[in-house]
Amino acid sequence: MALRGLWLVRLQPGAAAVRLFSRRYPTVEKRAKTFNGTSYVTLPEDSVFLKALLFELRLTDEDKNFVDHRDSCSRINKTSVYALPVGGGDLWPVLAFQKSGLLYVCLPLVEQSLKPHPPLINISGISQAFAILSGLLVFINSSQNNEAEINAKCDLEGAASNVTISVNLPANGSPLQDILVHPCVTSLDSAILTASSVDGMDDSAFSGPYKFPFTPPSDLFDLCYYTSQVPVPPILGFYQLKEEESQLKLTINLKLHESVKNAFEYCEARIPFSNRGPITHLEYKVSYGQLDLSREKSLLVWVIGQKFPKSLEISLSGTVTFGSINKEHSVDPICTGNTAYIKLYFRIPDYTLTGCYTDQHSVQVFSSGKPKINTSRELISSDYYIWNSKAPAPVVYRTLFF
């Protein structure tokens, strides 16, 4: 495993980020200079690197203004891989993701030219870097209960047993893209490699089955990561929050898309009120479910339950009054004024948005014993936000030359 650098950063709301760990590997850096040739970009000092990273992730308070190359709707980052503008050019591929107030970051070695950027699945260092960051995350959060993730665990007799898992798509399913695999995967079909660089709307896009032959490690691991284009969000939403005199008036409409399985393990919408005092008075009308107030009196929780009604549409409206703010209440540098959001939390068992699945009968195990095979699938929300439609939107102006 070859890394140019590895970092662990603590994120604290309302305070500067703190670097907890930093390590560079000079011999790997020399190899990067050789492999990358004229496309090589020097790894800067930690202060410059972290400043560029926090700015790219919008985690710095220095500049909350709209930045076209970073915040434009035309730019969608799907893989937690970033290009950081530093003095000598763009530093790529930087891997970074957040969990429980920590930022896990590394820069893997790419053993080829970086211009143009090669497909991620062709870079072995990407999968290795994801593996080491995932291992750090699991170790640091080992005492916490984490949500299940689209992963594997093998208990097999004998050493170096081989397993092949097939991921299948329905006839009308969207092809999987940006596929990243665990280092234990021994080989990949050329069609899967090509799929990462083909537009999902292209008729020539590979639609499976996706076969992953691997030699499993002894512990729980993420076999692969992927992205896929889905036509609509599973839950459509509308959120309107506006201030009237000393109160906030809110309106929320949610609709479950008709193609989504209406059978939840849980489903709720959380409505935080940051940079305000405790809620002292609440009047509301809810068409379905129940509304709870948190102990801190700064969060409303709309418990929808395990099913939407037959109409698949629900609504919540009401007014909220606040007391004086103090240090104990939540602070969010982004959610000031009418800029606010609701966040959805849900889990749907035996369902995926893409329709992809792993059939236990298609799992091949090359071992002396006869193992018991269990497979399952589920859809779990991650960062599912619905922003206030009454808040001012960022605007960028460009000068036109004729």
Short mmCIF file of C-alpha atoms in Angstrom, two decimals:
data_model
loop_
_atom_site.label_atom_id
_atom_site.label_comp_id
_atom_site.label_asym_id
_atom_site.label_seq_id
_atom_site.Cartn_x
_atom_site.Cartn_y
_atom_site.Cartn_z
CA MET A 1 0.00 0.00 0.00
CA ALA A 2 1.49 3.34 -1.10
CA LEU A 3 0.28 6.65 0.36
CA ARG A 4 1.83 10.06 -0.16
CA GLY A 5 0.15 11.36 2.99
CA LEU A 6 -2.37 10.52 5.75
CA TRP A 7 -4.26 12.93 8.01
CA LEU A 8 -6.83 12.82 10.80
CA VAL A 9 -8.58 16.11 11.62
CA ARG A 10 -11.04 16.98 14.38
CA LEU A 11 -13.94 19.19 13.34
CA GLN A 12 -15.48 21.41 16.02
CA PRO A 13 -18.58 23.56 15.36
CA GLY A 14 -17.76 27.21 15.79
CA ALA A 15 -14.04 26.54 16.27
CA ALA A 16 -11.00 25.95 14.09
CA ALA A 17 -10.27 22.41 12.86
CA VAL A 18 -7.54 20.60 14.81
CA ARG A 19 -4.99 18.33 13.16
CA LEU A 20 -4.74 15.18 15.29
CA PHE A 21 -2.44 13.14 13.08
CA SER A 22 -0.27 13.79 10.03
CA ARG A 23 2.17 11.50 8.26
CA ARG A 24 4.10 11.88 5.00
CA TYR A 25 6.10 9.27 3.13
CA PRO A 26 9.13 10.76 1.36
CA THR A 27 10.00 7.60 -0.60
CA VAL A 28 6.46 7.40 -1.97
CA GLU A 29 6.64 11.10 -2.86
CA LYS A 30 9.76 10.41 -4.97
CA ARG A 31 7.90 7.61 -6.75
CA ALA A 32 4.96 9.94 -7.40
CA LYS A 33 7.30 12.46 -9.04
CA THR A 34 8.64 9.73 -11.33
CA PHE A 35 5.29 8.17 -12.22
CA ASN A 36 3.36 11.43 -12.70
CA GLY A 37 6.01 13.14 -14.81
CA THR A 38 5.03 16.63 -15.95
CA SER A 39 1.61 16.27 -14.27
CA TYR A 40 3.22 15.91 -10.81
CA VAL A 41 2.01 18.41 -8.16
CA THR A 42 4.09 18.83 -5.00
CA LEU A 43 2.39 17.99 -1.71
CA PRO A 44 2.45 21.33 0.20
CA GLU A 45 2.87 21.93 3.92
CA ASP A 46 0.06 20.76 6.18
CA SER A 47 -1.23 24.28 6.83
CA VAL A 48 -1.64 24.96 3.08
CA PHE A 49 -3.01 21.48 2.35
CA LEU A 50 -5.61 21.53 5.14
CA LYS A 51 -6.70 25.08 4.33
CA ALA A 52 -7.37 24.04 0.71
CA LEU A 53 -9.17 20.87 1.85
CA LEU A 54 -11.43 22.59 4.39
CA PHE A 55 -12.27 25.26 1.82
CA GLU A 56 -13.15 22.60 -0.78
CA LEU A 57 -15.38 20.79 1.76
CA ARG A 58 -16.91 24.11 2.86
CA LEU A 59 -15.79 23.54 6.43
CA THR A 60 -14.08 26.87 7.01
CA ASP A 61 -15.73 30.01 8.37
CA GLU A 62 -13.40 32.26 6.38
CA ASP A 63 -15.49 32.20 3.21
CA LYS A 64 -19.12 31.11 3.12
CA ASN A 65 -19.76 32.88 -0.17
CA PHE A 66 -20.77 31.06 -3.32
CA VAL A 67 -17.77 29.75 -5.27
CA ASP A 68 -18.60 28.68 -8.82
CA HIS A 69 -16.12 25.81 -9.25
CA ARG A 70 -17.06 24.37 -5.86
CA ASP A 71 -20.74 25.13 -5.33
CA SER A 72 -22.19 25.08 -8.84
CA CYS A 73 -25.12 22.69 -9.38
CA SER A 74 -23.31 21.39 -12.47
CA ARG A 75 -20.62 19.92 -10.25
CA ILE A 76 -21.65 16.78 -8.36
CA ASN A 77 -19.06 14.89 -6.32
CA LYS A 78 -20.07 11.25 -6.02
CA THR A 79 -16.95 9.51 -4.76
CA SER A 80 -15.37 11.50 -1.86
CA VAL A 81 -12.40 12.12 -4.17
CA TYR A 82 -11.33 15.75 -4.53
CA ALA A 83 -8.93 17.93 -6.50
CA LEU A 84 -7.41 20.64 -4.29
CA PRO A 85 -6.07 23.85 -5.86
CA VAL A 86 -2.61 24.40 -4.34
CA GLY A 87 0.32 26.54 -5.43
CA GLY A 88 1.63 24.23 -8.18
CA GLY A 89 -1.72 23.08 -9.62
CA ASP A 90 -4.54 20.74 -8.57
CA LEU A 91 -3.58 18.02 -6.07
CA TRP A 92 -5.51 14.86 -7.02
CA PRO A 93 -6.86 12.34 -5.97
CA VAL A 94 -7.42 13.40 -2.34
CA LEU A 95 -9.78 11.06 -0.46
CA ALA A 96 -11.73 12.57 2.43
CA PHE A 97 -14.87 11.71 4.40
CA GLN A 98 -16.39 12.70 7.74
CA LYS A 99 -17.66 10.59 10.60
CA SER A 100 -18.55 11.56 14.19
CA GLY A 101 -16.71 14.88 14.14
CA LEU A 102 -13.55 13.53 12.52
CA LEU A 103 -12.24 14.04 9.00
CA TYR A 104 -10.32 11.08 7.52
CA VAL A 105 -7.98 12.09 4.70
CA CYS A 106 -5.27 10.50 2.56
CA LEU A 107 -3.50 11.01 -0.76
CA PRO A 108 -2.74 7.72 -2.57
CA LEU A 109 0.04 7.14 -5.08
CA VAL A 110 -1.04 7.09 -8.74
CA GLU A 111 1.41 5.12 -10.84
CA GLN A 112 0.78 6.99 -14.11
CA SER A 113 0.28 10.46 -15.55
CA LEU A 114 -2.52 12.49 -13.97
CA LYS A 115 -3.47 14.34 -17.17
CA PRO A 116 -6.09 13.53 -18.16
CA HIS A 117 -7.40 12.03 -14.90
CA PRO A 118 -7.55 8.25 -15.31
CA PRO A 119 -10.79 6.42 -14.29
CA LEU A 120 -10.77 5.80 -10.53
CA ILE A 121 -11.31 2.07 -10.91
CA ASN A 122 -8.04 1.83 -12.87
CA ILE A 123 -6.08 3.24 -9.92
CA SER A 124 -5.25 0.47 -7.45
CA GLY A 125 -4.17 3.05 -4.85
CA ILE A 126 -7.74 4.38 -4.60
CA SER A 127 -9.17 1.10 -3.33
CA GLN A 128 -6.23 0.66 -0.97
CA ALA A 129 -6.67 4.18 0.37
CA PHE A 130 -10.39 3.61 0.97
CA ALA A 131 -9.50 0.38 2.78
CA ILE A 132 -7.08 2.06 5.18
CA LEU A 133 -9.42 4.99 5.90
CA SER A 134 -12.31 2.57 6.46
CA GLY A 135 -10.11 0.52 8.79
CA LEU A 136 -9.23 3.65 10.78
CA LEU A 137 -12.88 4.61 10.96
CA VAL A 138 -13.94 1.15 12.19
CA PHE A 139 -11.16 1.10 14.80
CA ILE A 140 -11.90 4.58 16.15
CA ASN A 141 -15.67 4.02 16.17
CA SER A 142 -15.56 0.38 17.31
CA SER A 143 -17.50 1.18 20.49
CA GLN A 144 -20.37 2.80 18.57
CA ASN A 145 -23.25 1.16 16.75
CA ASN A 146 -22.90 2.03 13.09
CA GLU A 147 -25.60 1.78 10.45
CA ALA A 148 -25.28 -1.26 8.18
CA GLU A 149 -23.67 -0.74 4.74
CA ILE A 150 -24.65 -1.81 0.26
CA ASN A 151 -20.44 -5.17 3.02
CA ALA A 152 -19.28 -8.81 3.53
CA LYS A 153 -18.13 -11.21 6.25
CA CYS A 154 -16.75 -14.67 5.48
CA ASP A 155 -16.01 -17.43 8.01
CA LEU A 156 -14.48 -20.22 5.96
CA GLU A 157 -12.37 -23.24 6.83
CA GLY A 158 -8.90 -23.42 5.39
CA ALA A 159 -6.62 -20.65 4.18
CA ALA A 160 -7.05 -18.41 1.14
CA SER A 161 -10.52 -19.66 0.10
CA ASN A 162 -11.84 -18.01 -3.05
CA VAL A 163 -15.32 -16.48 -3.36
CA THR A 164 -17.20 -14.94 -6.28
CA ILE A 165 -20.20 -12.66 -5.70
CA SER A 166 -22.49 -11.44 -8.49
CA VAL A 167 -24.40 -8.18 -8.21
CA ASN A 168 -27.44 -8.19 -10.51
CA LEU A 169 -29.65 -5.43 -11.90
CA PRO A 170 -33.27 -5.58 -13.06
CA ALA A 171 -33.95 -5.25 -16.80
CA ASN A 172 -34.61 -1.51 -16.55
CA GLY A 173 -31.98 -0.79 -13.88
CA SER A 174 -29.47 2.06 -14.14
CA PRO A 175 -25.88 0.84 -14.67
CA LEU A 176 -23.50 1.09 -11.71
CA GLN A 177 -20.77 3.70 -12.06
CA ASP A 178 -17.62 4.88 -10.26
CA ILE A 179 -17.04 1.37 -8.95
CA LEU A 180 -14.33 1.06 -6.30
CA VAL A 181 -13.39 -2.37 -4.94
CA HIS A 182 -11.63 -3.70 -1.86
CA PRO A 183 -7.97 -4.73 -2.42
CA CYS A 184 -8.95 -8.38 -1.78
CA VAL A 185 -10.74 -8.47 -5.17
CA THR A 186 -8.44 -10.50 -7.39
CA SER A 187 -9.69 -9.46 -10.83
CA LEU A 188 -12.42 -7.52 -12.62
CA ASP A 189 -14.13 -8.06 -15.94
CA SER A 190 -13.04 -5.55 -18.59
CA ALA A 191 -16.69 -4.56 -19.10
CA ILE A 192 -16.86 -3.35 -15.48
CA LEU A 193 -13.69 -1.30 -15.97
CA THR A 194 -15.15 0.30 -19.10
CA ALA A 195 -18.48 0.97 -17.33
CA SER A 196 -16.93 3.60 -15.06
CA SER A 197 -16.07 5.82 -17.98
CA VAL A 198 -19.32 5.37 -19.98
CA ASP A 199 -22.27 7.73 -19.60
CA GLY A 200 -25.14 6.01 -17.75
CA MET A 201 -27.55 7.16 -20.50
CA ASP A 202 -25.44 5.50 -23.20
CA ASP A 203 -27.04 2.36 -24.66
CA SER A 204 -23.63 0.69 -24.61
CA ALA A 205 -23.32 1.03 -20.81
CA PHE A 206 -22.69 -2.27 -19.05
CA SER A 207 -25.77 -3.48 -17.11
CA GLY A 208 -24.35 -6.51 -15.33
CA PRO A 209 -24.13 -8.94 -13.80
CA TYR A 210 -21.14 -7.52 -11.94
CA LYS A 211 -18.89 -10.34 -10.78
CA PHE A 212 -16.38 -9.80 -7.97
CA PRO A 213 -13.93 -12.67 -7.36
CA PHE A 214 -12.00 -12.19 -4.11
CA THR A 215 -10.03 -13.83 -1.35
CA PRO A 216 -11.85 -12.62 1.78
CA PRO A 217 -10.08 -11.24 4.85
CA SER A 218 -11.16 -12.58 8.25
CA ASP A 219 -13.00 -9.47 9.43
CA LEU A 220 -16.01 -7.50 8.18
CA PHE A 221 -15.16 -5.45 5.08
CA ASP A 222 -16.74 -3.31 2.35
CA LEU A 223 -16.43 -5.27 -0.86
CA CYS A 224 -17.18 -2.35 -3.17
CA TYR A 225 -18.52 1.18 -3.49
CA TYR A 226 -20.47 2.50 -6.45
CA THR A 227 -22.77 5.28 -7.59
CA SER A 228 -25.83 5.13 -9.81
CA GLN A 229 -28.24 7.59 -11.36
CA VAL A 230 -31.84 7.26 -10.20
CA PRO A 231 -34.67 9.16 -11.92
CA VAL A 232 -36.19 10.76 -8.80
CA PRO A 233 -35.53 10.94 -5.04
CA PRO A 234 -37.43 8.31 -3.00
CA ILE A 235 -39.14 11.02 -0.94
CA LEU A 236 -40.03 14.33 -2.58
CA GLY A 237 -40.25 17.28 -0.24
CA PHE A 238 -41.15 20.94 0.15
CA TYR A 239 -40.05 23.05 3.13
CA GLN A 240 -41.03 26.65 3.73
CA LEU A 241 -39.90 28.63 6.77
CA LYS A 242 -40.49 32.35 7.18
CA GLU A 243 -40.39 34.79 10.05
CA GLU A 244 -43.52 36.68 11.07
CA GLU A 245 -43.06 39.14 13.92
CA SER A 246 -41.49 37.11 16.78
CA GLN A 247 -42.52 33.70 15.40
CA LEU A 248 -41.39 31.31 12.73
CA LYS A 249 -44.06 29.86 10.46
CA LEU A 250 -43.24 26.51 8.87
CA THR A 251 -44.86 24.34 6.21
CA ILE A 252 -43.62 20.90 5.16
CA ASN A 253 -45.04 18.59 2.49
CA LEU A 254 -43.58 15.14 1.85
CA LYS A 255 -44.52 12.62 -0.82
CA LEU A 256 -43.27 9.06 -1.19
CA HIS A 257 -42.58 8.27 -4.83
CA GLU A 258 -44.98 5.60 -6.12
CA SER A 259 -42.12 3.37 -7.28
CA VAL A 260 -40.62 3.12 -3.77
CA LYS A 261 -41.53 0.28 -1.42
CA ASN A 262 -43.90 1.63 1.26
CA ALA A 263 -42.61 -0.46 4.16
CA PHE A 264 -40.12 1.28 6.46
CA GLU A 265 -38.31 0.02 9.50
CA TYR A 266 -38.37 3.67 10.60
CA CYS A 267 -38.95 7.05 8.95
CA GLU A 268 -38.70 10.49 10.52
CA ALA A 269 -37.95 14.10 9.61
CA ARG A 270 -35.80 16.18 11.96
CA ILE A 271 -36.25 19.97 11.93
CA PRO A 272 -33.36 21.74 13.72
CA PHE A 273 -33.46 25.39 14.78
CA SER A 274 -29.86 26.56 15.09
CA ASN A 275 -28.61 29.93 16.37
CA ARG A 276 -31.83 30.46 18.32
CA GLY A 277 -32.99 30.09 21.90
CA PRO A 278 -35.15 27.24 23.26
CA ILE A 279 -38.62 26.65 21.81
CA THR A 280 -41.08 28.16 24.31
CA HIS A 281 -44.31 27.76 22.37
CA LEU A 282 -45.40 25.44 19.58
CA GLU A 283 -48.66 25.23 17.66
CA TYR A 284 -48.96 22.74 14.81
CA LYS A 285 -51.20 20.63 12.63
CA VAL A 286 -49.94 17.31 11.29
CA SER A 287 -51.80 15.13 8.78
CA TYR A 288 -49.96 11.93 9.64
CA GLY A 289 -47.58 10.65 12.32
CA GLN A 290 -46.65 12.58 15.46
CA LEU A 291 -44.44 15.55 16.32
CA ASP A 292 -42.02 15.47 19.26
CA LEU A 293 -39.88 18.21 20.83
CA SER A 294 -36.32 17.32 21.83
CA ARG A 295 -35.10 17.66 25.41
CA GLU A 296 -32.86 20.59 24.41
CA LYS A 297 -35.94 22.30 22.88
CA SER A 298 -34.04 23.15 19.69
CA LEU A 299 -35.20 20.26 17.48
CA LEU A 300 -38.58 19.03 16.24
CA VAL A 301 -38.84 15.35 15.30
CA TRP A 302 -41.66 14.36 12.98
CA VAL A 303 -42.10 10.60 13.51
CA ILE A 304 -43.71 9.29 10.32
CA GLY A 305 -43.51 5.62 11.29
CA GLN A 306 -43.37 2.52 9.14
CA LYS A 307 -45.73 3.47 6.33
CA PHE A 308 -47.00 6.46 4.37
CA PRO A 309 -50.81 6.71 3.97
CA LYS A 310 -52.53 5.48 0.81
CA SER A 311 -52.25 8.93 -0.77
CA LEU A 312 -48.44 8.75 -0.19
CA GLU A 313 -48.59 12.45 0.81
CA ILE A 314 -48.29 13.99 4.29
CA SER A 315 -48.03 17.53 5.62
CA LEU A 316 -47.03 19.51 8.69
CA SER A 317 -47.66 23.19 9.41
CA GLY A 318 -47.27 25.31 12.50
CA THR A 319 -45.73 28.27 14.30
CA VAL A 320 -42.74 28.26 16.66
CA THR A 321 -41.76 30.82 19.31
CA PHE A 322 -38.28 31.00 20.88
CA GLY A 323 -36.77 32.25 24.11
CA SER A 324 -33.41 33.95 24.61
CA ILE A 325 -30.37 32.17 23.16
CA ASN A 326 -27.57 30.91 25.39
CA LYS A 327 -24.32 28.94 25.00
CA GLU A 328 -26.02 25.56 25.47
CA HIS A 329 -27.99 25.75 22.23
CA SER A 330 -26.78 24.54 18.85
CA VAL A 331 -24.78 26.83 16.59
CA ASP A 332 -24.55 26.39 12.83
CA PRO A 333 -22.54 28.91 10.77
CA ILE A 334 -24.57 28.08 7.64
CA CYS A 335 -28.10 28.07 9.05
CA THR A 336 -28.48 31.76 9.84
CA GLY A 337 -31.65 33.77 9.30
CA ASN A 338 -34.09 31.84 7.12
CA THR A 339 -31.43 29.46 5.79
CA ALA A 340 -32.61 26.17 7.30
CA TYR A 341 -33.32 22.58 6.40
CA ILE A 342 -35.07 19.39 7.42
CA LYS A 343 -33.17 16.10 7.37
CA LEU A 344 -34.82 12.76 6.63
CA TYR A 345 -33.85 9.50 8.35
CA PHE A 346 -35.26 6.23 7.08
CA ARG A 347 -34.52 2.57 6.44
CA ILE A 348 -36.36 0.30 4.01
CA PRO A 349 -35.52 -3.42 4.34
CA ASP A 350 -35.23 -5.71 1.31
CA TYR A 351 -35.09 -2.79 -1.14
CA THR A 352 -32.57 -0.70 -3.09
CA LEU A 353 -33.11 2.36 -5.28
CA THR A 354 -31.21 0.83 -8.17
CA GLY A 355 -32.96 -2.52 -7.80
CA CYS A 356 -29.56 -4.25 -7.57
CA TYR A 357 -29.30 -7.38 -5.46
CA THR A 358 -27.06 -10.34 -4.67
CA ASP A 359 -28.69 -13.74 -5.07
CA GLN A 360 -27.36 -16.14 -2.44
CA HIS A 361 -27.60 -18.99 -4.98
CA SER A 362 -25.21 -17.16 -7.31
CA VAL A 363 -22.49 -16.85 -4.64
CA GLN A 364 -19.68 -19.24 -5.47
CA VAL A 365 -17.42 -20.46 -2.67
CA PHE A 366 -14.38 -22.55 -3.56
CA SER A 367 -13.73 -24.28 -0.26
CA SER A 368 -13.58 -27.77 1.18
CA GLY A 369 -16.67 -27.25 3.36
CA LYS A 370 -20.25 -26.36 2.49
CA PRO A 371 -20.80 -22.87 3.91
CA LYS A 372 -24.15 -21.33 4.82
CA ILE A 373 -24.80 -18.21 2.76
CA ASN A 374 -27.05 -15.33 3.80
CA THR A 375 -27.64 -12.14 1.82
CA SER A 376 -29.77 -9.07 2.49
CA ARG A 377 -30.33 -5.63 1.06
CA GLU A 378 -31.73 -2.39 2.46
CA LEU A 379 -31.98 1.30 1.68
CA ILE A 380 -30.65 3.66 4.39
CA SER A 381 -30.74 7.45 4.12
CA SER A 382 -27.47 9.29 4.53
CA ASP A 383 -27.33 13.09 4.04
CA TYR A 384 -30.91 13.64 2.91
CA TYR A 385 -31.64 17.37 3.19
CA ILE A 386 -34.59 19.50 2.09
CA TRP A 387 -33.74 23.20 2.25
CA ASN A 388 -36.04 26.11 3.03
CA SER A 389 -37.50 27.44 -0.23
CA LYS A 390 -37.96 30.88 1.37
CA ALA A 391 -34.24 31.35 2.09
CA PRO A 392 -32.11 33.54 -0.20
CA ALA A 393 -30.17 31.50 -2.75
CA PRO A 394 -26.50 32.26 -3.57
CA VAL A 395 -26.03 34.09 -6.83
CA VAL A 396 -22.90 34.48 -8.96
CA TYR A 397 -22.40 37.20 -11.55
CA ARG A 398 -20.11 36.86 -14.56
CA THR A 399 -18.86 39.59 -16.82
CA LEU A 400 -19.69 39.00 -20.49
CA PHE A 401 -17.30 40.18 -23.19
CA PHE A 402 -18.47 40.75 -26.77
#
